[in-house]
Coordinates of C-alpha atoms in Angstrom, one line a residue:
Chain A
M1 CA -167.9 -35.6 -82.0
E2 CA -168.8 -34.1 -85.4
F3 CA -170.4 -30.7 -85.4
P4 CA -172.4 -29.2 -88.2
R5 CA -170.5 -27.0 -90.6
Y6 CA -170.3 -23.3 -89.5
H7 CA -171.2 -24.5 -86.0
K8 CA -169.2 -21.8 -84.2
D9 CA -170.5 -19.0 -86.4
I10 CA -174.1 -20.2 -86.1
V11 CA -173.9 -20.3 -82.3
T12 CA -172.0 -16.9 -82.1
D13 CA -174.5 -15.2 -84.4
L14 CA -177.6 -16.4 -82.6
L15 CA -176.1 -15.6 -79.2
D16 CA -175.3 -12.1 -80.5
G17 CA -179.1 -11.7 -81.1
K18 CA -178.6 -11.9 -84.9
F19 CA -181.2 -13.2 -87.2
I20 CA -179.7 -15.8 -89.6
L21 CA -181.2 -15.3 -93.0
A22 CA -182.1 -17.8 -95.7
T23 CA -179.6 -16.1 -98.0
D24 CA -176.8 -17.1 -95.6
P25 CA -175.2 -20.6 -96.1
K26 CA -175.4 -20.9 -92.3
F27 CA -179.2 -21.0 -92.6
V28 CA -179.1 -24.2 -94.7
E29 CA -176.8 -25.8 -92.1
L30 CA -179.1 -24.7 -89.3
K31 CA -182.2 -26.0 -91.0
N32 CA -180.5 -29.3 -91.8
S33 CA -179.5 -29.7 -88.2
Q34 CA -182.6 -28.3 -86.7
E35 CA -183.1 -31.0 -84.2
F36 CA -179.5 -30.8 -83.0
Y37 CA -179.7 -27.0 -82.6
T38 CA -183.1 -27.1 -80.9
S39 CA -181.8 -29.4 -78.2
F40 CA -178.3 -27.8 -78.2
F41 CA -179.7 -24.3 -77.3
K42 CA -182.3 -25.7 -74.9
E43 CA -179.9 -27.9 -73.0
S44 CA -177.0 -25.4 -73.0
F45 CA -178.8 -22.2 -72.3
G46 CA -182.5 -22.8 -72.0
F47 CA -183.1 -20.9 -75.2
D48 CA -185.6 -21.7 -78.0
V49 CA -184.6 -21.8 -81.6
E50 CA -187.3 -20.2 -83.9
L51 CA -186.8 -21.4 -87.4
K52 CA -189.0 -19.9 -90.1
S53 CA -189.0 -20.4 -93.8
D54 CA -186.6 -17.5 -94.5
Y55 CA -185.0 -16.6 -91.2
A56 CA -184.0 -18.0 -87.8
Y57 CA -183.4 -16.6 -84.4
I58 CA -183.3 -17.6 -80.8
L59 CA -185.4 -16.5 -77.8
S60 CA -184.9 -16.7 -74.1
A61 CA -187.3 -16.2 -71.2
E62 CA -185.8 -12.8 -70.7
T63 CA -186.3 -10.3 -73.5
N64 CA -184.7 -7.1 -74.5
E65 CA -187.9 -5.1 -73.9
Q66 CA -186.3 -1.7 -74.6
L67 CA -185.0 -2.7 -78.0
S68 CA -188.2 -4.5 -78.9
R69 CA -190.3 -1.5 -78.1
D70 CA -188.0 0.9 -80.0
I71 CA -188.2 -1.4 -83.1
C72 CA -192.0 -1.6 -82.8
I73 CA -192.2 2.2 -82.5
F74 CA -189.9 2.6 -85.5
F75 CA -191.8 0.1 -87.7
G76 CA -195.2 1.4 -86.6
L77 CA -194.3 5.0 -87.4
L78 CA -192.6 4.1 -90.7
C79 CA -195.6 2.1 -91.9
Y80 CA -198.0 4.7 -90.8
E81 CA -196.2 7.5 -92.6
M82 CA -195.7 5.5 -95.7
D83 CA -199.4 4.6 -95.8
K84 CA -200.2 8.3 -95.3
D85 CA -197.9 9.0 -98.3
G86 CA -200.1 6.7 -100.4
K87 CA -197.5 3.9 -100.5
N88 CA -198.1 0.2 -100.1
F89 CA -195.9 -0.1 -97.0
L90 CA -195.7 -3.8 -96.9
E91 CA -194.4 -3.9 -100.4
E92 CA -192.0 -1.1 -99.7
V93 CA -190.6 -2.8 -96.6
Q94 CA -190.3 -6.1 -98.5
Y95 CA -188.7 -4.8 -101.7
A96 CA -187.7 -1.1 -101.6
E97 CA -184.4 0.5 -100.6
F98 CA -184.7 3.1 -97.9
D99 CA -182.7 6.3 -97.5
L100 CA -181.8 7.9 -94.2
D101 CA -183.0 11.3 -95.6
M102 CA -186.4 9.8 -96.4
I103 CA -186.6 8.3 -92.8
D104 CA -185.7 11.7 -91.4
N105 CA -188.3 13.4 -93.5
Y106 CA -191.0 11.0 -92.4
F107 CA -190.0 11.2 -88.7
E108 CA -189.6 15.0 -88.6
N109 CA -193.0 15.7 -90.2
S110 CA -194.8 13.0 -88.3
S111 CA -197.9 13.8 -86.2
Y112 CA -196.4 11.4 -83.6
I113 CA -193.7 14.0 -82.9
D114 CA -194.1 13.8 -79.1
L115 CA -193.5 10.1 -79.1
I116 CA -190.5 10.5 -81.3
Q117 CA -188.9 13.3 -79.3
N118 CA -189.4 11.2 -76.1
N119 CA -187.6 8.2 -77.5
N120 CA -183.8 8.2 -77.2
Q121 CA -183.2 6.1 -80.2
L122 CA -185.5 7.9 -82.6
K123 CA -185.5 11.5 -81.4
N124 CA -183.0 12.9 -83.9
S125 CA -181.2 12.1 -87.1
E126 CA -177.9 11.0 -85.5
N127 CA -179.7 8.7 -83.0
R128 CA -181.8 7.2 -85.7
K129 CA -178.7 6.5 -87.7
Q130 CA -177.2 4.7 -84.7
F131 CA -180.5 2.8 -84.3
I132 CA -180.4 1.7 -87.9
N133 CA -176.9 0.4 -87.3
T134 CA -178.2 -1.6 -84.3
L135 CA -180.9 -3.1 -86.5
G136 CA -178.2 -3.8 -89.1
R137 CA -176.1 -5.7 -86.5
R138 CA -179.1 -7.9 -85.7
N139 CA -179.7 -8.5 -89.4
I140 CA -183.1 -6.9 -89.3
L141 CA -181.9 -4.7 -92.1
E142 CA -179.0 -4.8 -94.5
K143 CA -177.0 -1.6 -95.1
N144 CA -176.3 -1.0 -98.8
N145 CA -174.1 2.0 -98.1
D146 CA -173.7 4.7 -95.5
K147 CA -177.1 6.1 -96.1
K148 CA -179.2 3.4 -97.8
F149 CA -180.5 0.1 -96.5
S150 CA -183.1 -2.6 -97.2
F151 CA -185.0 -4.7 -94.7
T152 CA -184.4 -8.4 -94.4
P153 CA -187.2 -10.9 -94.0
A154 CA -186.7 -10.6 -90.2
Y155 CA -189.1 -7.6 -90.5
K156 CA -191.9 -10.2 -90.5
V157 CA -191.5 -10.9 -86.8
F158 CA -192.7 -7.3 -86.2
M159 CA -195.4 -7.2 -88.9
D160 CA -196.8 -10.5 -87.5
F161 CA -196.8 -8.9 -84.1
A162 CA -198.8 -5.9 -85.4
A163 CA -201.3 -8.1 -87.2
N164 CA -201.8 -10.2 -84.0
F165 CA -202.0 -7.0 -82.0
A166 CA -204.9 -5.8 -84.2
K167 CA -206.7 -9.1 -83.9
G168 CA -206.5 -8.6 -80.1
K169 CA -204.7 -11.9 -79.7
L170 CA -202.0 -10.5 -77.4
S171 CA -202.4 -10.0 -73.7
A172 CA -200.2 -8.3 -71.2
P173 CA -197.1 -10.4 -70.6
E174 CA -197.5 -10.8 -66.9
S175 CA -200.6 -11.1 -64.7
E176 CA -200.8 -8.1 -62.6
V177 CA -202.5 -8.7 -59.2
E178 CA -204.0 -5.7 -57.6
L179 CA -204.2 -6.2 -53.9
V180 CA -207.6 -5.3 -52.6
D181 CA -207.9 -3.9 -49.2
E182 CA -210.0 -6.3 -47.2
N183 CA -210.6 -4.2 -44.2
Chain B
M1 CA -233.9 4.4 -139.6
K2 CA -233.5 6.6 -142.7
A3 CA -229.8 7.3 -142.3
E4 CA -227.1 5.3 -144.1
P5 CA -224.9 3.1 -141.8
K6 CA -221.8 4.9 -143.0
T7 CA -223.4 8.3 -142.1
I8 CA -224.0 7.0 -138.6
L9 CA -220.4 5.7 -138.2
N10 CA -219.1 9.1 -139.5
F11 CA -221.3 10.9 -137.1
L12 CA -220.0 8.8 -134.1
S13 CA -216.5 9.5 -135.3
T14 CA -216.9 13.2 -135.8
Y15 CA -218.7 13.8 -132.5
Y16 CA -216.7 11.2 -130.6
E17 CA -216.0 13.6 -127.6
P18 CA -219.5 14.6 -126.6
I19 CA -220.7 11.0 -127.3
K20 CA -218.0 9.6 -125.0
D21 CA -219.0 12.1 -122.3
L22 CA -222.6 10.9 -122.7
F23 CA -221.4 7.3 -122.4
E24 CA -219.5 8.1 -119.2
A25 CA -222.5 9.9 -117.7
Q26 CA -224.7 6.8 -118.3
S27 CA -222.0 4.5 -117.0
K28 CA -222.0 6.5 -113.8
D29 CA -225.7 7.0 -113.2
G30 CA -227.4 4.4 -115.4
Y31 CA -229.1 7.1 -117.5
V32 CA -228.4 10.6 -118.7
R33 CA -230.3 13.5 -117.2
K34 CA -231.7 16.1 -119.6
E35 CA -229.6 18.8 -118.0
V36 CA -226.5 16.7 -118.4
V37 CA -227.2 16.2 -122.1
N38 CA -227.6 19.9 -122.6
K39 CA -224.5 20.7 -120.6
I40 CA -222.3 18.2 -122.5
L41 CA -223.5 19.4 -125.9
K42 CA -223.0 23.0 -124.8
E43 CA -219.5 22.3 -123.5
N44 CA -218.5 20.6 -126.7
E45 CA -220.2 23.2 -128.8
S46 CA -222.1 20.5 -130.6
D47 CA -225.6 21.0 -131.7
I48 CA -226.3 17.4 -132.4
F49 CA -229.3 16.6 -130.3
N50 CA -231.6 16.0 -133.3
Q51 CA -229.2 13.5 -134.8
L52 CA -228.8 11.7 -131.5
V53 CA -232.5 11.1 -131.5
E54 CA -232.8 10.4 -135.2
Y55 CA -229.9 7.8 -135.2
K56 CA -231.6 6.2 -132.2
F57 CA -228.5 6.9 -130.1
L58 CA -230.6 8.4 -127.3
K59 CA -233.9 7.0 -126.1
K60 CA -236.4 9.2 -124.1
L61 CA -236.9 8.1 -120.5
G62 CA -239.5 10.4 -119.1
D63 CA -237.8 13.8 -119.1
D64 CA -234.4 12.2 -119.3
F65 CA -232.5 10.0 -121.7
E66 CA -230.8 6.7 -122.0
I67 CA -228.2 5.5 -124.5
R68 CA -229.6 2.5 -126.4
G69 CA -228.1 -0.8 -125.4
V70 CA -226.6 -1.6 -128.7
Y71 CA -224.6 1.7 -128.8
F72 CA -223.8 1.4 -125.1
K73 CA -222.3 -2.1 -125.6
F74 CA -220.4 -0.9 -128.6
F75 CA -218.8 1.9 -126.6
E76 CA -218.1 -0.4 -123.7
F77 CA -216.3 -2.7 -126.1
I78 CA -214.2 0.0 -127.9
L79 CA -213.4 1.8 -124.7
N80 CA -212.7 -1.4 -122.9
E81 CA -214.8 0.0 -120.0
F82 CA -217.1 -2.7 -118.8
K83 CA -219.4 -2.4 -116.0
P84 CA -218.9 -5.7 -114.0
L85 CA -221.9 -8.0 -114.0
L86 CA -222.9 -9.5 -110.7
P87 CA -222.0 -13.1 -110.6
E88 CA -225.6 -14.0 -110.1
T89 CA -226.3 -12.4 -113.4
I90 CA -223.6 -14.5 -115.0
E91 CA -225.1 -17.6 -113.4
K92 CA -228.2 -17.3 -115.5
Y93 CA -226.2 -18.7 -118.4
E94 CA -225.9 -21.9 -116.5
R95 CA -229.6 -22.3 -116.6
S96 CA -230.0 -21.4 -120.3
I97 CA -227.0 -23.6 -121.3
S98 CA -228.2 -26.6 -119.2
S99 CA -231.7 -26.3 -120.6
L100 CA -230.5 -26.1 -124.2
F101 CA -228.2 -29.0 -123.7
K102 CA -231.0 -31.1 -122.2
K103 CA -233.2 -30.3 -125.2
I104 CA -230.4 -31.3 -127.6
K105 CA -230.0 -34.6 -125.8
E106 CA -233.8 -35.3 -125.8
G107 CA -234.3 -34.2 -129.4
I108 CA -231.2 -35.8 -130.9
S109 CA -233.2 -38.2 -133.0
K110 CA -236.0 -35.8 -133.8
D111 CA -236.3 -32.8 -136.2
R112 CA -232.8 -32.0 -137.6
N113 CA -233.6 -28.3 -138.2
I114 CA -234.6 -27.7 -134.6
L115 CA -231.5 -29.7 -133.5
V116 CA -229.2 -27.5 -135.6
Q117 CA -231.0 -24.4 -134.3
R118 CA -230.5 -25.5 -130.7
I119 CA -226.8 -26.2 -131.3
T120 CA -226.4 -22.6 -132.7
E121 CA -228.3 -21.2 -129.7
L122 CA -226.1 -23.1 -127.3
Y123 CA -223.1 -21.8 -129.2
N124 CA -224.3 -18.2 -128.8
E125 CA -225.1 -18.7 -125.1
V126 CA -221.7 -20.2 -124.3
R127 CA -220.1 -17.2 -126.2
E128 CA -222.1 -14.7 -124.3
F129 CA -221.2 -16.4 -121.0
S130 CA -217.5 -16.5 -121.9
D131 CA -217.6 -12.8 -123.0
A132 CA -219.3 -11.8 -119.7
V133 CA -216.7 -13.7 -117.7
E134 CA -213.9 -12.1 -119.7
K135 CA -215.4 -8.6 -119.3
N136 CA -215.7 -9.1 -115.6
T137 CA -212.2 -10.3 -115.1
M138 CA -210.8 -7.4 -117.1
R139 CA -212.8 -5.0 -115.1
L140 CA -211.8 -6.6 -111.8
V141 CA -208.1 -6.6 -112.7
A142 CA -208.4 -2.8 -113.5
E143 CA -210.3 -2.1 -110.2
T144 CA -207.8 -4.1 -108.1
R145 CA -204.7 -2.6 -109.7
E146 CA -206.2 0.9 -109.2
L147 CA -206.8 0.1 -105.6
K148 CA -203.3 -1.2 -105.2
A149 CA -201.7 1.7 -106.9
N150 CA -203.9 4.0 -104.7
V151 CA -203.4 7.0 -106.9
D152 CA -206.3 8.8 -105.2
K153 CA -204.6 8.2 -101.9
I154 CA -207.7 6.9 -100.2
D155 CA -207.3 6.0 -96.6
Y156 CA -206.7 2.4 -95.5
K157 CA -210.2 1.9 -94.1
E158 CA -211.8 2.8 -97.4
K159 CA -209.2 0.7 -99.2
V160 CA -210.2 -2.4 -97.2
R161 CA -213.9 -1.6 -97.6
K162 CA -213.4 -1.6 -101.4
A163 CA -211.1 -4.6 -101.4
S164 CA -213.7 -6.6 -99.3
F165 CA -216.5 -5.4 -101.6
W166 CA -214.7 -6.7 -104.7
I167 CA -213.7 -10.0 -103.0
D168 CA -217.1 -10.7 -101.5
Y169 CA -219.4 -9.7 -104.3
Y170 CA -217.4 -10.4 -107.4
I171 CA -214.2 -12.2 -107.2
T172 CA -215.1 -15.1 -104.9
P173 CA -218.5 -15.9 -106.5
L174 CA -217.0 -15.6 -110.0
N175 CA -214.2 -17.9 -109.0
S176 CA -216.7 -20.5 -107.7
I177 CA -218.5 -20.3 -111.1
L178 CA -215.3 -21.1 -112.8
D179 CA -213.9 -23.5 -110.3
V180 CA -213.3 -26.8 -112.0
T181 CA -213.0 -28.7 -108.7
H182 CA -216.6 -27.7 -107.9
S183 CA -219.0 -30.2 -109.4
Q184 CA -221.8 -27.7 -109.9
S185 CA -219.7 -25.0 -111.6
I186 CA -220.5 -23.9 -115.1
T187 CA -217.1 -24.9 -116.2
N188 CA -217.8 -28.5 -115.3
H189 CA -221.2 -28.3 -117.1
L190 CA -219.3 -27.1 -120.2
F191 CA -216.9 -30.0 -119.8
E192 CA -219.8 -32.4 -119.6
I193 CA -221.3 -30.9 -122.8
S194 CA -218.0 -31.0 -124.7
Q195 CA -217.7 -34.8 -123.9
Y196 CA -221.2 -35.4 -125.3
V197 CA -220.6 -33.1 -128.4
N198 CA -217.3 -34.8 -129.0
V199 CA -219.0 -38.2 -129.5
R200 CA -221.8 -36.7 -131.7
R201 CA -219.3 -34.9 -134.0
L202 CA -217.8 -38.2 -134.8
N203 CA -220.8 -40.5 -135.1
F204 CA -223.8 -38.4 -136.0
D205 CA -225.3 -39.8 -139.3
D206 CA -226.1 -36.4 -140.9
E207 CA -223.1 -34.6 -142.2
G208 CA -224.4 -31.0 -141.8
T209 CA -225.4 -31.6 -138.2
R210 CA -222.0 -33.4 -137.6
L211 CA -220.3 -30.2 -138.8
Q212 CA -222.4 -28.1 -136.4
F213 CA -221.3 -30.4 -133.6
E214 CA -217.7 -30.2 -134.8
K215 CA -217.9 -26.3 -134.7
L216 CA -219.5 -26.3 -131.3
Y217 CA -216.9 -28.8 -130.0
N218 CA -214.0 -26.7 -131.1
F219 CA -215.6 -23.6 -129.6
L220 CA -216.1 -25.4 -126.3
I221 CA -212.5 -26.5 -126.2
Q222 CA -211.4 -22.9 -126.8
T223 CA -213.9 -21.5 -124.3
N224 CA -212.6 -24.0 -121.7
D225 CA -209.1 -22.7 -122.2
D226 CA -210.3 -19.1 -122.0
L227 CA -212.2 -19.8 -118.8
M228 CA -209.2 -21.6 -117.2
R229 CA -207.1 -18.5 -118.0
Q230 CA -209.7 -16.2 -116.4
S231 CA -209.8 -18.5 -113.4
K232 CA -206.1 -18.4 -113.1
I233 CA -206.1 -14.6 -113.2
L234 CA -208.6 -14.6 -110.4
T235 CA -206.8 -17.2 -108.2
N236 CA -203.2 -16.3 -108.9
E237 CA -203.4 -12.6 -109.4
L238 CA -206.5 -10.9 -108.0
L239 CA -207.0 -12.8 -104.8
P240 CA -203.5 -12.5 -103.5
L241 CA -203.3 -8.8 -104.6
I242 CA -206.5 -8.0 -102.8
E243 CA -205.7 -10.2 -99.8
R244 CA -202.5 -8.3 -99.4
I245 CA -204.4 -5.0 -99.1
R246 CA -206.4 -6.7 -96.3
T247 CA -203.3 -7.9 -94.5
E248 CA -201.6 -4.6 -94.9
S249 CA -204.5 -2.8 -93.3
L250 CA -204.7 -5.3 -90.5
I251 CA -201.0 -4.6 -89.8
L252 CA -201.6 -0.9 -90.0
T253 CA -204.5 -1.1 -87.5
G254 CA -202.1 -3.0 -85.2
W255 CA -199.4 -0.4 -85.4
I256 CA -201.9 2.5 -84.8
E257 CA -203.3 0.7 -81.8
F258 CA -199.7 0.0 -80.5
L259 CA -198.6 3.6 -81.0
K260 CA -201.5 4.7 -78.8
Q261 CA -199.7 3.2 -75.8
P262 CA -196.3 1.9 -76.8
Y263 CA -195.0 1.8 -73.2
K264 CA -197.9 -0.2 -71.9
A265 CA -198.5 -2.6 -74.8
P266 CA -197.2 -6.2 -75.0
L267 CA -194.1 -6.6 -77.1
P268 CA -192.6 -9.2 -79.4
K269 CA -189.7 -11.1 -77.8
V270 CA -186.3 -9.9 -78.9
F271 CA -183.3 -11.9 -77.7
K272 CA -181.3 -10.3 -75.0
V273 CA -177.6 -10.6 -75.6
Y274 CA -176.0 -12.1 -72.5
R275 CA -172.4 -12.3 -73.2
D276 CA -170.0 -9.9 -74.6
L277 CA -166.5 -11.0 -75.5
P278 CA -164.0 -8.2 -75.1
Y279 CA -162.4 -9.2 -78.4
S280 CA -165.7 -9.2 -80.3
N281 CA -166.1 -6.6 -83.1
D282 CA -169.5 -5.8 -81.8
M283 CA -168.4 -5.2 -78.2
Y284 CA -168.9 -1.5 -78.3
W285 CA -172.3 -1.7 -79.9
N286 CA -173.5 -4.5 -77.7
A287 CA -172.4 -2.7 -74.6
K288 CA -174.1 0.5 -75.9
E289 CA -177.3 -1.4 -76.6
Y290 CA -177.1 -3.0 -73.1
V291 CA -176.6 0.3 -71.4
E292 CA -179.3 2.0 -73.4
Q293 CA -182.0 -0.4 -72.2
F294 CA -181.6 1.2 -68.8
E295 CA -181.9 4.7 -70.0
G296 CA -185.3 5.7 -68.8
N297 CA -187.0 8.9 -70.0
D298 CA -188.4 9.7 -66.6
E299 CA -186.5 12.1 -64.5
I300 CA -185.4 10.5 -61.3
I301 CA -185.4 12.7 -58.2
L302 CA -183.7 11.4 -55.1
E303 CA -185.0 12.9 -51.9
D304 CA -183.6 12.7 -48.5
V305 CA -186.2 11.2 -46.2
A306 CA -186.1 12.4 -42.7
L307 CA -185.3 9.5 -40.3
E308 CA -187.9 10.5 -37.8
D309 CA -190.6 9.7 -40.3
F310 CA -190.0 6.1 -39.7
E311 CA -191.2 4.3 -36.7
K312 CA -188.9 1.6 -35.6
W313 CA -190.6 -1.7 -36.5
I314 CA -189.4 -5.0 -35.2
F315 CA -190.3 -8.0 -37.1
N316 CA -192.1 -10.5 -35.0
K317 CA -191.3 -13.7 -36.8
E318 CA -193.3 -16.0 -34.5
L319 CA -196.4 -13.9 -34.9
Y320 CA -196.3 -13.9 -38.7
R321 CA -195.2 -17.5 -38.8
S322 CA -198.4 -18.6 -36.9
K323 CA -200.5 -16.2 -39.1
L324 CA -199.1 -18.0 -42.2
I325 CA -199.7 -21.4 -40.8
Q326 CA -203.3 -20.5 -40.0
S327 CA -203.8 -19.3 -43.5
L328 CA -202.6 -22.5 -45.1
P329 CA -202.9 -23.6 -47.9
V330 CA -201.6 -20.4 -49.5
S331 CA -201.7 -20.3 -53.3
S332 CA -199.3 -17.4 -53.5
F333 CA -197.0 -16.6 -50.7
F334 CA -196.1 -13.1 -51.8
E335 CA -199.8 -12.2 -52.4
W336 CA -200.5 -13.4 -48.9
A337 CA -197.6 -11.3 -47.5
G338 CA -198.9 -8.2 -49.3
K339 CA -202.4 -8.7 -48.2
T340 CA -201.4 -9.3 -44.6
L341 CA -199.3 -6.1 -44.5
K342 CA -202.0 -4.1 -46.2
G343 CA -204.5 -5.4 -43.7
E344 CA -202.4 -4.3 -40.8
Y345 CA -200.7 -1.1 -42.0
K346 CA -202.9 0.0 -45.0
A347 CA -199.8 0.0 -47.1
I348 CA -197.0 -2.5 -48.1
E349 CA -193.7 -1.1 -47.0
T350 CA -190.8 -2.7 -48.7
D351 CA -188.7 -3.5 -45.7
K352 CA -191.7 -5.1 -43.9
F353 CA -192.4 -7.1 -47.1
F354 CA -188.8 -8.3 -47.3
S355 CA -188.9 -9.3 -43.6
L356 CA -192.0 -11.4 -44.2
T357 CA -190.2 -13.1 -47.1
T358 CA -187.8 -14.7 -44.6
L359 CA -190.7 -16.9 -43.5
L360 CA -190.1 -18.8 -46.7
F361 CA -186.9 -20.2 -45.2
E362 CA -188.4 -21.3 -42.0
E363 CA -188.1 -25.0 -41.2
G364 CA -191.1 -27.1 -42.0
I365 CA -192.5 -24.8 -44.7
I366 CA -193.1 -26.8 -47.9
L367 CA -192.9 -24.7 -51.1
E368 CA -194.1 -25.5 -54.5
L369 CA -193.0 -23.4 -57.5
D370 CA -194.1 -23.6 -61.1
P371 CA -191.3 -21.9 -63.0
K372 CA -193.5 -21.5 -66.1
S373 CA -196.3 -19.6 -64.4
D374 CA -196.6 -15.9 -64.8
R375 CA -195.0 -13.6 -62.4
Q376 CA -197.1 -11.3 -60.2
L377 CA -196.8 -7.7 -59.6
I378 CA -196.7 -6.5 -56.0
K379 CA -196.7 -2.7 -55.5
T380 CA -194.9 -1.7 -52.4
S381 CA -194.6 1.8 -51.1
Q382 CA -191.2 2.2 -52.8
M383 CA -191.2 -0.1 -55.7
N384 CA -193.0 -2.6 -58.0
L385 CA -191.8 -6.1 -57.4
R386 CA -192.4 -8.9 -59.9
V387 CA -192.4 -12.0 -57.9
P388 CA -192.9 -15.7 -58.7
K389 CA -196.1 -17.5 -57.6
I390 CA -194.9 -19.7 -54.6
K391 CA -197.5 -22.1 -53.3
I392 CA -197.4 -23.3 -49.7
T393 CA -199.5 -26.3 -49.3
K394 CA -198.9 -27.3 -45.7
H395 CA -196.6 -26.9 -42.8
G396 CA -194.3 -29.9 -42.4
I397 CA -194.5 -30.2 -38.7
S398 CA -198.2 -29.5 -38.1

């Protein structure tokens, strides 16, 4: 049987939770063989392939809630602080290069200091650096050197989430049944 | 006016600063209050009040003043600071242009002098319309860019309010005036006129009138190009720019709402890494990420519970089995188990709950499970259990 080019790398990357970006030759291959990969991941693992115009990733029924929450808190705080600083945060996230010192500055002077200090990944400079590395490994951002990085189009997953959140489109993930005492 | 034109122009040039301040005051308020005139002249140490009246720069308006239209427009032009016209004001040109065009068509074989006069007036109306559109677009570009740059650091609510204001009252209506795909737009009327004028400039029997038609035709072609350019600026530049401000603010609202309760809010799905190969380069990081997800922030205190607190409870399977059979059909087994225990003991103790769970494996019990349905949360005395919704329709034997 003939497999698409980069098959092993595509599968490995996606199973490692990485976003495959449009700038990566693997993306073209994945897009050209979309039907194959959709059924391959569904049949082999029960995962869904999400293919967007400039990035792709897979999803399973189980989700890494902790990482998702940390990423959302990180983006939420960053966008809030940049807006407060008079910047067009969407443009910054899309085009600008970020510096760890700048991130430290925003987080250390944030009015959300309680939230930051209670979050293991974001509470201090060293942990934030490690967190940035985690995002780098998932291809949510690209490290330009030890201190500088830029976001990849994968940031859109989280911005779309925030927009939908504002529209009130999201509901709690599970129905919670409160048992009523019938006596 | 007694003064020489050159004298007036020299005057405007010499006293440019106070005159510009007066212009700005009128741009802001629509007129210039007497106190403002005095203040501006005093600040600039210019005793020119009499000349301003003599050169008909200022016109009395009760106790206050107004800069005459002709001067005001001149300053708008040289300062490139136009007050945007409401699109409904611009739309009046549609009426005047249509009416003149109708008269030209009706009087095409009648008095030549009137015909030529009408062509000239139509030319002027089209020029005024085109100027008004251009001024508005320029002003809207300036306003939108200023909003985008946000030099004044206005907050996002105000930014959205302003963006919505410009979109709703100026950009969208102006765009529909210019929209060529809309049959009633002025641009389409002008196109219709230019087709008519094109024929007349070629076949009209009087040469003088033919030349007037020729002049109008060339002007209409040029105007059409100008309007297309303005429309493109609106569609390609302004709308996306201003739409982006709206999107940005929506996202920010979402983040602010999320940050209020990040530990209770829903979350976007992020793939959970299942396998870690020992030879993978990312093994260390993946393992770290995996372990970190269990790192809670809450302090966990383990307490020894004295054994005598527990009463020995023996699970009477037959009793609960018949209770279950009596309650059939049960839409959610675990919900039933929880309610039964709560009814009897006021609380759901975990071990009792688990004991009841064994009923699921009893012979004759027919289960139905929709794997896609949401899980339910059952709060027992020691833990929160997320359980699937298991339906029991009937007991196989009964």
